[in-house]
XYZ file of C-alpha atoms in Angstrom:
67
model
C 73.083 154.334 273.433
C 69.998 152.450 274.589
C 70.335 154.019 278.046
C 70.116 157.581 276.727
C 66.793 159.162 277.730
C 65.497 160.483 274.379
C 65.888 160.312 270.625
C 67.358 163.826 270.788
C 70.071 162.594 273.163
C 70.947 159.725 270.817
C 71.003 162.119 267.854
C 73.346 164.518 269.713
C 75.735 161.693 270.603
C 75.726 160.402 267.012
C 76.457 163.914 265.699
C 79.384 164.283 268.125
C 80.643 160.837 267.136
C 80.596 161.843 263.463
C 82.517 165.058 264.192
C 85.120 163.156 266.224
C 85.465 160.527 263.500
C 86.231 163.117 260.827
C 89.107 164.656 262.842
C 89.978 162.480 265.848
C 93.342 164.165 266.461
C 91.612 167.509 267.137
C 90.390 166.249 270.520
C 92.478 166.022 273.702
C 94.325 162.836 274.587
C 93.151 161.671 278.019
C 94.992 158.362 278.340
C 96.437 157.336 281.659
C 100.168 157.765 282.120
C 101.935 154.717 280.709
C 98.921 153.511 278.705
C 99.597 152.195 275.227
C 96.023 152.951 274.078
C 95.296 156.347 272.590
C 92.086 157.543 274.241
C 90.621 160.919 273.269
C 87.653 162.830 274.618
C 85.192 164.956 272.633
C 82.575 167.314 274.058
C 79.212 168.382 272.686
C 76.626 170.734 274.174
C 75.059 168.099 276.446
C 77.254 165.070 275.869
C 80.786 163.785 275.803
C 82.430 160.681 274.420
C 85.712 158.936 275.084
C 87.013 157.156 272.028
C 89.982 155.431 270.446
C 90.885 156.500 266.899
C 91.437 153.803 264.285
C 92.143 154.146 260.551
C 89.131 156.115 259.301
C 86.954 155.186 262.277
C 86.665 155.553 266.035
C 85.758 153.112 268.791
C 83.541 154.804 271.373
C 84.535 153.667 274.845
C 82.221 155.792 277.004
C 79.250 158.142 276.546
C 78.254 160.840 279.022
C 74.958 162.765 278.914
C 74.132 165.872 280.951
C 70.919 166.960 279.302
């Protein structure tokens, strides 16, 4: 998060994270074949996150910014 260029970028990523947390199964599963970890990917207007769903929470693994 600290590497994002602006407060707006951080706000957009946090908003996407909140949306993904509320319904993590709505996002596509992008795990590698044979992986035991469930890794999903969510897309916003200028950002994307890869995350692992946990009970009532998500663990963000990667953040991408294109703004």
